[in-house]
């Protein structure tokens, strides 16, 4: 039996094989949108459509902001000798962690999950592992982590300094 509080699974107790599945489900459930949020998003889209092409439109400003943010982190990664996969759109880039030469026991926890934890705990750099998003072929992404560049310039510059400090 599994015991859980709150409909969102604030905590759960049960057999490991069920808890593991509950954790995997929680990874995607937290991104769901209640009705009120859907209504707000619809109103925002309507406003943006009325401003289409104007300078104050969010979708006019957004590409510039994302390009600038991506550029700051890409430059820092290259200076540190860390390969990146630059996106054509979106607000995440992939960082190849292979040059960091980190070693982890991956018998229970994937490399990228441990790498993300290591980068946060030892370098204060927040990254997102990819393997939780893979059902099959997790090994294709195990050496990559995601960096989000939808941040303020100050946050991006601070992150860039941390990345430069990872240089071997």
Tab-separated table of N, CA and C in Angstrom:
chain	number	residue	atom	x	y	z
A	1	UNK	N	0.846	-1.186	0.000
A	1	UNK	CA	0.000	0.000	0.000
A	1	UNK	C	0.882	1.236	0.000
A	2	UNK	N	0.368	2.277	-0.615
A	2	UNK	CA	1.068	3.561	-0.651
A	2	UNK	C	0.225	4.571	0.107
A	3	UNK	N	0.844	5.318	0.977
A	3	UNK	CA	0.163	6.354	1.725
A	3	UNK	C	0.678	7.690	1.218
A	4	UNK	N	-0.220	8.620	0.953
A	4	UNK	CA	0.199	9.915	0.431
A	4	UNK	C	-0.685	11.004	1.006
A	5	UNK	N	-0.105	12.182	1.216
A	5	UNK	CA	-0.909	13.331	1.616
A	5	UNK	C	-1.038	14.256	0.428
A	6	UNK	N	-2.042	15.061	0.441
A	6	UNK	CA	-2.305	16.028	-0.615
A	6	UNK	C	-2.520	15.314	-1.946
A	7	UNK	N	-3.362	15.892	-2.762
A	7	UNK	CA	-3.639	15.276	-4.066
A	7	UNK	C	-2.423	15.335	-4.983
A	8	UNK	N	-1.452	16.193	-4.686
A	8	UNK	CA	-0.260	16.307	-5.528
A	8	UNK	C	0.887	15.435	-5.048
A	9	UNK	N	0.657	14.696	-3.972
A	9	UNK	CA	1.729	13.824	-3.485
A	9	UNK	C	2.811	14.585	-2.759
A	10	UNK	N	2.458	15.374	-1.745
A	10	UNK	CA	3.442	16.102	-0.961
A	10	UNK	C	4.466	15.174	-0.348
A	11	UNK	N	4.036	14.013	0.071
A	11	UNK	CA	4.954	12.965	0.512
A	11	UNK	C	4.259	11.640	0.297
A	12	UNK	N	5.031	10.597	0.215
A	12	UNK	CA	4.476	9.266	0.013
A	12	UNK	C	5.367	8.236	0.697
A	13	UNK	N	4.744	7.175	1.194
A	13	UNK	CA	5.456	6.085	1.831
A	13	UNK	C	4.948	4.803	1.204
A	14	UNK	N	5.856	3.922	0.830
A	14	UNK	CA	5.440	2.660	0.243
A	14	UNK	C	6.626	1.895	-0.289
A	15	UNK	N	6.347	0.792	-1.000
A	15	UNK	CA	7.435	-0.003	-1.581
A	15	UNK	C	8.245	0.808	-2.587
A	16	UNK	N	9.544	0.529	-2.639
A	16	UNK	CA	10.447	1.298	-3.496
A	16	UNK	C	9.984	1.354	-4.950
A	17	UNK	N	9.496	0.214	-5.488
A	17	UNK	CA	9.097	0.203	-6.902
A	17	UNK	C	7.901	1.123	-7.160
A	18	UNK	N	7.023	1.322	-6.182
A	18	UNK	CA	5.899	2.244	-6.350
A	18	UNK	C	6.325	3.694	-6.125
A	19	UNK	N	7.189	3.903	-5.156
A	19	UNK	CA	7.668	5.261	-4.880
A	19	UNK	C	8.448	5.790	-6.076
A	20	UNK	N	9.260	4.941	-6.696
A	20	UNK	CA	10.025	5.344	-7.881
A	20	UNK	C	9.068	5.798	-8.988
A	21	UNK	N	7.991	5.063	-9.183
A	21	UNK	CA	7.012	5.434	-10.208
A	21	UNK	C	6.286	6.733	-9.832
A	22	UNK	N	5.995	6.901	-8.537
A	22	UNK	CA	5.354	8.134	-8.082
A	22	UNK	C	6.269	9.338	-8.306
A	23	UNK	N	7.570	9.159	-8.066
A	23	UNK	CA	8.522	10.250	-8.303
A	23	UNK	C	8.555	10.610	-9.788
A	24	UNK	N	8.561	9.602	-10.650
A	24	UNK	CA	8.588	9.855	-12.090
A	24	UNK	C	7.322	10.600	-12.522
A	25	UNK	N	6.172	10.207	-11.977
A	25	UNK	CA	4.917	10.882	-12.312
A	25	UNK	C	4.946	12.339	-11.837
A	26	UNK	N	5.449	12.536	-10.633
A	26	UNK	CA	5.495	13.893	-10.074
A	26	UNK	C	6.331	14.831	-10.956
A	27	UNK	N	7.372	14.281	-11.584
A	27	UNK	CA	8.243	15.074	-12.460
A	27	UNK	C	7.433	15.809	-13.528
A	28	UNK	N	6.379	15.177	-14.049
A	28	UNK	CA	5.580	15.817	-15.106
A	28	UNK	C	4.310	16.473	-14.579
A	29	UNK	N	3.754	15.979	-13.483
A	29	UNK	CA	2.504	16.521	-12.958
A	29	UNK	C	2.653	17.972	-12.522
A	30	UNK	N	3.812	18.333	-11.997
A	30	UNK	CA	3.984	19.703	-11.504
A	30	UNK	C	3.920	20.739	-12.625
A	31	UNK	N	3.949	20.279	-13.860
A	31	UNK	CA	3.869	21.217	-14.986
A	31	UNK	C	2.450	21.383	-15.506
A	32	UNK	N	1.459	20.752	-14.885
A	32	UNK	CA	0.088	20.868	-15.365
A	32	UNK	C	-0.461	22.255	-15.033
A	33	UNK	N	-1.508	22.664	-15.741
A	33	UNK	CA	-2.050	24.008	-15.559
A	33	UNK	C	-3.529	23.946	-15.181
A	34	UNK	N	-3.894	24.441	-13.990
A	34	UNK	CA	-5.303	24.489	-13.603
A	34	UNK	C	-6.086	25.462	-14.486
A	35	UNK	N	-7.383	25.348	-14.455
A	35	UNK	CA	-8.263	26.140	-15.323
A	35	UNK	C	-7.992	27.633	-15.239
A	36	UNK	N	-7.814	28.177	-14.044
A	36	UNK	CA	-7.599	29.619	-13.903
A	36	UNK	C	-6.329	30.053	-14.632
A	37	UNK	N	-5.285	29.229	-14.585
A	37	UNK	CA	-4.043	29.547	-15.289
A	37	UNK	C	-4.278	29.515	-16.797
A	38	UNK	N	-5.032	28.538	-17.262
A	38	UNK	CA	-5.340	28.447	-18.688
A	38	UNK	C	-6.076	29.698	-19.156
A	39	UNK	N	-7.006	30.208	-18.332
A	39	UNK	CA	-7.755	31.415	-18.680
A	39	UNK	C	-6.827	32.627	-18.769
A	40	UNK	N	-5.932	32.765	-17.816
A	40	UNK	CA	-4.984	33.881	-17.813
A	40	UNK	C	-4.084	33.820	-19.045
A	41	UNK	N	-3.594	32.625	-19.366
A	41	UNK	CA	-2.738	32.469	-20.540
A	41	UNK	C	-3.498	32.846	-21.806
A	42	UNK	N	-4.761	32.432	-21.907
A	42	UNK	CA	-5.573	32.775	-23.082
A	42	UNK	C	-5.722	34.292	-23.218
A	43	UNK	N	-5.937	34.976	-22.110
A	43	UNK	CA	-6.064	36.450	-22.157
A	43	UNK	C	-4.743	37.109	-22.574
A	44	UNK	N	-3.639	36.571	-22.093
A	44	UNK	CA	-2.332	37.108	-22.475
A	44	UNK	C	-2.092	36.922	-23.976
A	45	UNK	N	-2.467	35.780	-24.495
A	45	UNK	CA	-2.308	35.532	-25.932
A	45	UNK	C	-3.158	36.509	-26.729
A	46	UNK	N	-4.392	36.751	-26.292
A	46	UNK	CA	-5.254	37.720	-26.978
A	46	UNK	C	-4.615	39.108	-26.981
A	47	UNK	N	-4.036	39.511	-25.853
A	47	UNK	CA	-3.367	40.822	-25.779
A	47	UNK	C	-2.197	40.873	-26.750
A	48	UNK	N	-1.397	39.825	-26.760
A	48	UNK	CA	-0.241	39.785	-27.661
A	48	UNK	C	-0.660	39.852	-29.124
A	49	UNK	N	-1.742	39.198	-29.456
A	49	UNK	CA	-2.220	39.251	-30.845
A	49	UNK	C	-2.594	40.676	-31.232
A	50	UNK	N	-3.134	41.448	-30.275
A	50	UNK	CA	-3.483	42.840	-30.574
A	50	UNK	C	-2.252	43.724	-30.721
A	51	UNK	N	-1.116	43.310	-30.164
A	51	UNK	CA	0.126	44.085	-30.233
A	51	UNK	C	1.098	43.545	-31.285
A	52	UNK	N	0.674	42.597	-32.058
A	52	UNK	CA	1.567	41.900	-32.996
A	52	UNK	C	2.431	42.884	-33.799
A	53	UNK	N	3.750	42.651	-33.734
A	53	UNK	CA	4.702	43.464	-34.489
A	53	UNK	C	5.134	44.748	-33.807
A	54	UNK	N	4.456	45.167	-32.753
A	54	UNK	CA	4.815	46.398	-32.057
A	54	UNK	C	5.975	46.131	-31.080
A	55	UNK	N	6.754	47.167	-30.817
A	55	UNK	CA	7.940	47.026	-29.975
A	55	UNK	C	7.615	46.527	-28.567
A	56	UNK	N	6.485	46.938	-28.012
A	56	UNK	CA	6.145	46.525	-26.654
A	56	UNK	C	5.592	45.101	-26.567
A	57	UNK	N	5.390	44.480	-27.687
A	57	UNK	CA	4.867	43.117	-27.688
A	57	UNK	C	5.904	42.161	-27.101
A	58	UNK	N	5.448	41.282	-26.260
A	58	UNK	CA	6.307	40.295	-25.619
A	58	UNK	C	7.045	39.469	-26.660
A	59	UNK	N	6.335	39.061	-27.701
A	59	UNK	CA	6.957	38.203	-28.713
A	59	UNK	C	7.886	38.960	-29.655
A	60	UNK	N	7.915	40.269	-29.575
A	60	UNK	CA	8.911	41.047	-30.298
A	60	UNK	C	10.195	41.109	-29.466
A	61	UNK	N	10.027	41.251	-28.161
A	61	UNK	CA	11.170	41.375	-27.258
A	61	UNK	C	11.809	40.034	-26.917
A	62	UNK	N	11.003	38.998	-26.832
A	62	UNK	CA	11.487	37.704	-26.354
A	62	UNK	C	12.658	37.128	-27.142
A	63	UNK	N	12.623	37.104	-28.469
A	63	UNK	CA	13.768	36.517	-29.191
A	63	UNK	C	15.098	37.210	-28.882
A	64	UNK	N	15.076	38.529	-28.761
A	64	UNK	CA	16.310	39.251	-28.424
A	64	UNK	C	16.814	38.854	-27.042
A	65	UNK	N	15.882	38.803	-26.081
A	65	UNK	CA	16.274	38.437	-24.717
A	65	UNK	C	16.865	37.034	-24.677
A	66	UNK	N	16.234	36.098	-25.383
A	66	UNK	CA	16.712	34.718	-25.376
A	66	UNK	C	18.064	34.596	-26.082
A	67	UNK	N	18.239	35.282	-27.195
A	67	UNK	CA	19.529	35.238	-27.904
A	67	UNK	C	20.641	35.793	-27.036
A	68	UNK	N	20.372	36.889	-26.370
A	68	UNK	CA	21.382	37.486	-25.493
A	68	UNK	C	21.753	36.536	-24.363
A	69	UNK	N	20.757	35.951	-23.716
A	69	UNK	CA	21.004	35.031	-22.614
A	69	UNK	C	21.760	33.793	-23.054
A	70	UNK	N	21.364	33.246	-24.185
A	70	UNK	CA	22.045	32.069	-24.729
A	70	UNK	C	23.499	32.414	-25.050
A	71	UNK	N	23.716	33.586	-25.598
A	71	UNK	CA	25.063	34.024	-25.951
A	71	UNK	C	25.979	34.142	-24.754
A	72	UNK	N	25.451	34.666	-23.656
A	72	UNK	CA	26.262	34.827	-22.436
A	72	UNK	C	26.748	33.465	-21.946
A	73	UNK	N	25.830	32.492	-21.870
A	73	UNK	CA	26.214	31.172	-21.363
A	73	UNK	C	27.054	30.396	-22.367
A	74	UNK	N	26.752	30.523	-23.653
A	74	UNK	CA	27.531	29.820	-24.682
A	74	UNK	C	28.981	30.276	-24.657
A	75	UNK	N	29.195	31.577	-24.584
A	75	UNK	CA	30.549	32.120	-24.553
A	75	UNK	C	31.319	31.607	-23.331
A	76	UNK	N	30.652	31.601	-22.172
A	76	UNK	CA	31.311	31.123	-20.950
A	76	UNK	C	31.670	29.642	-21.064
A	77	UNK	N	30.754	28.851	-21.616
A	77	UNK	CA	31.022	27.414	-21.775
A	77	UNK	C	32.199	27.185	-22.710
A	78	UNK	N	32.242	27.907	-23.805
A	78	UNK	CA	33.351	27.745	-24.752
A	78	UNK	C	34.675	28.164	-24.134
A	79	UNK	N	34.667	29.246	-23.359
A	79	UNK	CA	35.889	29.682	-22.676
A	79	UNK	C	36.366	28.636	-21.678
A	80	UNK	N	35.420	27.887	-21.104
A	80	UNK	CA	35.774	26.850	-20.134
A	80	UNK	C	36.085	25.517	-20.808
A	81	UNK	N	35.987	25.478	-22.139
A	81	UNK	CA	36.265	24.239	-22.863
A	81	UNK	C	35.157	23.208	-22.765
A	82	UNK	N	33.937	23.695	-22.541
A	82	UNK	CA	32.780	22.808	-22.414
A	82	UNK	C	31.895	22.935	-23.655
A	83	UNK	N	31.739	21.858	-24.402
A	83	UNK	CA	30.889	21.910	-25.604
A	83	UNK	C	29.418	22.125	-25.238
A	84	UNK	N	28.726	22.852	-26.092
A	84	UNK	CA	27.295	23.094	-25.891
A	84	UNK	C	26.530	22.746	-27.159
A	85	UNK	N	25.260	22.466	-26.964
A	85	UNK	CA	24.337	22.309	-28.080
A	85	UNK	C	23.407	23.504	-27.992
A	86	UNK	N	23.555	24.431	-28.942
A	86	UNK	CA	22.739	25.634	-28.932
A	86	UNK	C	21.376	25.339	-29.555
A	87	UNK	N	20.319	25.839	-28.946
A	87	UNK	CA	18.984	25.585	-29.481
A	87	UNK	C	18.632	26.542	-30.619
A	88	UNK	N	17.709	26.108	-31.453
A	88	UNK	CA	17.170	26.994	-32.477
A	88	UNK	C	16.026	27.818	-31.907
A	89	UNK	N	15.462	27.347	-30.831
A	89	UNK	CA	14.392	28.075	-30.137
A	89	UNK	C	14.353	27.573	-28.698
A	90	UNK	N	13.501	28.144	-27.906
A	90	UNK	CA	13.377	27.734	-26.517
A	90	UNK	C	14.287	28.524	-25.612
A	91	UNK	N	14.422	28.048	-24.387
A	91	UNK	CA	15.232	28.766	-23.412
A	91	UNK	C	16.147	27.842	-22.622
A	92	UNK	N	16.448	26.680	-23.204
A	92	UNK	CA	17.420	25.766	-22.627
A	92	UNK	C	18.499	25.452	-23.650
A	93	UNK	N	19.706	25.286	-23.177
A	93	UNK	CA	20.799	24.793	-24.013
A	93	UNK	C	21.361	23.562	-23.321
A	94	UNK	N	22.028	22.722	-24.080
A	94	UNK	CA	22.613	21.515	-23.509
A	94	UNK	C	24.104	21.715	-23.312
A	95	UNK	N	24.581	21.278	-22.172
A	95	UNK	CA	25.992	21.360	-21.823
A	95	UNK	C	26.541	19.944	-21.740
A	96	UNK	N	27.594	19.674	-22.498
A	96	UNK	CA	28.262	18.381	-22.458
A	96	UNK	C	29.237	18.409	-21.284
A	97	UNK	N	29.000	17.565	-20.299
A	97	UNK	CA	29.813	17.568	-19.085
A	97	UNK	C	31.027	16.641	-19.175
A	98	UNK	N	31.207	15.980	-20.295
A	98	UNK	CA	32.315	15.029	-20.439
A	98	UNK	C	33.671	15.635	-20.061
A	99	UNK	N	34.013	16.854	-20.522
A	99	UNK	CA	35.331	17.407	-20.183
A	99	UNK	C	35.555	17.660	-18.691
A	100	UNK	N	34.496	17.630	-17.893
A	100	UNK	CA	34.663	17.851	-16.454
A	100	UNK	C	35.326	16.657	-15.770
A	101	UNK	N	35.345	15.513	-16.450
A	101	UNK	CA	35.965	14.289	-15.915
A	101	UNK	C	35.464	13.920	-14.522
A	102	UNK	N	34.171	14.067	-14.303
A	102	UNK	CA	33.581	13.677	-13.027
A	102	UNK	C	33.240	12.193	-13.078
A	103	UNK	N	33.420	11.519	-11.962
A	103	UNK	CA	33.107	10.095	-11.901
A	103	UNK	C	32.070	9.853	-10.815
A	104	UNK	N	31.046	9.086	-11.160
A	104	UNK	CA	29.977	8.748	-10.226
A	104	UNK	C	29.632	7.273	-10.380
A	105	UNK	N	29.136	6.684	-9.312
A	105	UNK	CA	28.613	5.322	-9.370
A	105	UNK	C	27.210	5.434	-9.970
A	106	UNK	N	27.032	4.938	-11.175
A	106	UNK	CA	25.755	5.081	-11.883
A	106	UNK	C	24.892	3.823	-11.803
A	107	UNK	N	25.194	2.926	-10.866
A	107	UNK	CA	24.419	1.692	-10.770
A	107	UNK	C	22.982	1.946	-10.317
A	108	UNK	N	22.748	3.042	-9.581
A	108	UNK	CA	21.392	3.329	-9.110
A	108	UNK	C	20.871	4.693	-9.569
A	109	UNK	N	21.755	5.654	-9.698
A	109	UNK	CA	21.351	7.018	-10.067
A	109	UNK	C	22.115	7.418	-11.311
A	110	UNK	N	21.410	7.894	-12.353
A	110	UNK	CA	22.090	8.256	-13.600
A	110	UNK	C	23.165	9.337	-13.405
A	111	UNK	N	24.156	9.291	-14.270
A	111	UNK	CA	25.283	10.229	-14.234
A	111	UNK	C	24.807	11.685	-14.206
A	112	UNK	N	23.893	12.048	-15.129
A	112	UNK	CA	23.495	13.450	-15.233
A	112	UNK	C	22.769	13.951	-13.989
A	113	UNK	N	22.035	13.070	-13.318
A	113	UNK	CA	21.352	13.463	-12.086
A	113	UNK	C	22.397	13.766	-11.007
A	114	UNK	N	23.399	12.898	-10.901
A	114	UNK	CA	24.462	13.120	-9.920
A	114	UNK	C	25.321	14.330	-10.283
A	115	UNK	N	25.554	14.517	-11.570
A	115	UNK	CA	26.340	15.667	-12.031
A	115	UNK	C	25.622	16.969	-11.690
A	116	UNK	N	24.311	17.025	-11.946
A	116	UNK	CA	23.536	18.227	-11.610
A	116	UNK	C	23.600	18.517	-10.120
A	117	UNK	N	23.485	17.467	-9.319
A	117	UNK	CA	23.565	17.641	-7.861
A	117	UNK	C	24.957	18.140	-7.464
A	118	UNK	N	25.983	17.554	-8.065
A	118	UNK	CA	27.362	17.970	-7.778
A	118	UNK	C	27.581	19.445	-8.154
A	119	UNK	N	27.127	19.833	-9.330
A	119	UNK	CA	27.314	21.220	-9.779
A	119	UNK	C	26.599	22.205	-8.851
A	120	UNK	N	25.440	21.809	-8.333
A	120	UNK	CA	24.710	22.687	-7.417
A	120	UNK	C	25.403	22.749	-6.057
A	121	UNK	N	25.733	21.591	-5.522
A	121	UNK	CA	26.305	21.558	-4.173
A	121	UNK	C	27.721	22.129	-4.097
A	122	UNK	N	28.537	21.884	-5.120
A	122	UNK	CA	29.948	22.281	-5.056
A	122	UNK	C	30.264	23.581	-5.797
A	123	UNK	N	29.399	23.965	-6.732
A	123	UNK	CA	29.687	25.162	-7.536
A	123	UNK	C	28.552	26.175	-7.551
A	124	UNK	N	27.422	25.819	-6.948
A	124	UNK	CA	26.233	26.702	-6.916
A	124	UNK	C	25.716	27.001	-8.327
A	125	UNK	N	25.838	26.006	-9.224
A	125	UNK	CA	25.346	26.134	-10.593
A	125	UNK	C	24.154	25.207	-10.768
A	126	UNK	N	22.992	25.776	-11.015
A	126	UNK	CA	21.777	24.984	-11.199
A	126	UNK	C	21.681	24.493	-12.639
A	127	UNK	N	21.584	23.187	-12.805
A	127	UNK	CA	21.402	22.558	-14.111
A	127	UNK	C	20.261	21.558	-13.992
A	128	UNK	N	19.801	21.055	-15.123
A	128	UNK	CA	18.689	20.110	-15.138
A	128	UNK	C	19.134	18.855	-15.871
A	129	UNK	N	19.058	17.704	-15.206
A	129	UNK	CA	19.434	16.459	-15.884
A	129	UNK	C	18.420	16.107	-16.972
A	130	UNK	N	18.880	15.404	-17.997
A	130	UNK	CA	17.997	15.030	-19.108
A	130	UNK	C	17.350	13.664	-18.941
A	131	UNK	N	18.019	12.734	-18.270
A	131	UNK	CA	17.504	11.367	-18.245
A	131	UNK	C	16.080	11.238	-17.696
A	132	UNK	N	15.614	12.094	-16.769
A	132	UNK	CA	14.217	11.947	-16.337
A	132	UNK	C	13.209	12.155	-17.475
A	133	UNK	N	13.627	12.777	-18.559
A	133	UNK	CA	12.733	13.022	-19.686
A	133	UNK	C	12.769	11.887	-20.709
A	134	UNK	N	13.674	10.920	-20.530
A	134	UNK	CA	13.831	9.809	-21.462
A	134	UNK	C	13.177	8.562	-20.896
A	135	UNK	N	12.395	7.879	-21.720
A	135	UNK	CA	11.873	6.580	-21.332
A	135	UNK	C	12.880	5.509	-21.686
A	136	UNK	N	13.337	5.536	-22.915
A	136	UNK	CA	14.331	4.589	-23.420
A	136	UNK	C	15.573	5.356	-23.823
A	137	UNK	N	16.651	4.650	-24.011
A	137	UNK	CA	17.897	5.237	-24.521
A	137	UNK	C	18.438	6.376	-23.649
A	138	UNK	N	18.307	6.237	-22.350
A	138	UNK	CA	18.811	7.276	-21.434
A	138	UNK	C	20.300	7.534	-21.618
A	139	UNK	N	21.021	6.508	-22.086
A	139	UNK	CA	22.473	6.649	-22.244
A	139	UNK	C	22.825	7.726	-23.268
A	140	UNK	N	21.886	8.072	-24.148
A	140	UNK	CA	22.150	9.120	-25.141
A	140	UNK	C	22.317	10.490	-24.500
A	141	UNK	N	21.738	10.660	-23.334
A	141	UNK	CA	21.760	11.984	-22.714
A	141	UNK	C	22.518	12.038	-21.405
A	142	UNK	N	23.124	10.934	-20.980
A	142	UNK	CA	23.661	10.879	-19.628
A	142	UNK	C	24.802	11.857	-19.343
A	143	UNK	N	25.517	12.308	-20.339
A	143	UNK	CA	26.627	13.249	-20.108
A	143	UNK	C	26.210	14.709	-20.335
A	144	UNK	N	24.925	14.922	-20.622
A	144	UNK	CA	24.435	16.274	-20.884
A	144	UNK	C	23.523	16.749	-19.763
A	145	UNK	N	23.586	18.049	-19.487
A	145	UNK	CA	22.641	18.696	-18.583
A	145	UNK	C	22.106	19.934	-19.294
A	146	UNK	N	20.957	20.375	-18.850
A	146	UNK	CA	20.365	21.575	-19.448
A	146	UNK	C	20.710	22.803	-18.617
A	147	UNK	N	20.964	23.890	-19.330
A	147	UNK	CA	21.142	25.201	-18.708
A	147	UNK	C	20.000	26.075	-19.193
A	148	UNK	N	19.344	26.761	-18.283
A	148	UNK	CA	18.262	27.667	-18.652
A	148	UNK	C	18.837	29.077	-18.791
A	149	UNK	N	18.513	29.721	-19.916
A	149	UNK	CA	19.005	31.089	-20.089
A	149	UNK	C	17.871	32.114	-20.088
A	150	UNK	N	16.709	31.726	-19.577
A	150	UNK	CA	15.603	32.670	-19.399
A	150	UNK	C	15.738	33.277	-18.001
A	151	UNK	N	16.790	34.029	-17.822
A	151	UNK	CA	17.133	34.619	-16.525
A	151	UNK	C	17.520	36.071	-16.730
A	152	UNK	N	17.617	36.797	-15.635
A	152	UNK	CA	18.077	38.183	-15.725
A	152	UNK	C	19.542	38.191	-16.149
A	153	UNK	N	19.968	39.302	-16.718
A	153	UNK	CA	21.355	39.426	-17.144
A	153	UNK	C	22.308	39.235	-15.965
A	154	UNK	N	21.949	39.760	-14.808
A	154	UNK	CA	22.803	39.614	-13.625
A	154	UNK	C	22.951	38.140	-13.239
A	155	UNK	N	21.862	37.394	-13.284
A	155	UNK	CA	21.923	35.971	-12.951
A	155	UNK	C	22.745	35.213	-13.983
A	156	UNK	N	22.560	35.550	-15.256
A	156	UNK	CA	23.325	34.894	-16.321
A	156	UNK	C	24.814	35.184	-16.191
A	157	UNK	N	25.174	36.417	-15.894
A	157	UNK	CA	26.584	36.780	-15.731
A	157	UNK	C	27.196	36.043	-14.536
A	158	UNK	N	26.433	35.912	-13.448
A	158	UNK	CA	26.930	35.177	-12.283
A	158	UNK	C	27.128	33.701	-12.652
A	159	UNK	N	26.177	33.144	-13.386
A	159	UNK	CA	26.309	31.761	-13.840
A	159	UNK	C	27.485	31.587	-14.784
A	160	UNK	N	27.704	32.567	-15.646
A	160	UNK	CA	28.822	32.512	-16.593
A	160	UNK	C	30.156	32.488	-15.846
A	161	UNK	N	30.266	33.254	-14.770
A	161	UNK	CA	31.496	33.244	-13.978
A	161	UNK	C	31.728	31.878	-13.341
A	162	UNK	N	30.648	31.278	-12.862
A	162	UNK	CA	30.776	29.937	-12.275
A	162	UNK	C	31.235	28.955	-13.345
A	163	UNK	N	30.647	29.023	-14.524
A	163	UNK	CA	31.009	28.113	-15.627
A	163	UNK	C	32.472	28.306	-15.996
A	164	UNK	N	32.915	29.552	-16.093
A	164	UNK	CA	34.331	29.794	-16.418
A	164	UNK	C	35.242	29.179	-15.360
A	165	UNK	N	34.779	29.146	-14.120
A	165	UNK	CA	35.551	28.567	-13.029
A	165	UNK	C	35.628	27.047	-13.076
A	166	UNK	N	34.827	26.425	-13.913
A	166	UNK	CA	34.873	24.966	-14.072
A	166	UNK	C	36.014	24.529	-14.956
A	167	UNK	N	36.640	25.479	-15.627
A	167	UNK	CA	37.739	25.194	-16.562
A	167	UNK	C	38.810	24.374	-15.869
A	168	UNK	N	39.269	23.358	-16.546
A	168	UNK	CA	40.322	22.485	-15.998
A	168	UNK	C	41.685	23.158	-16.118
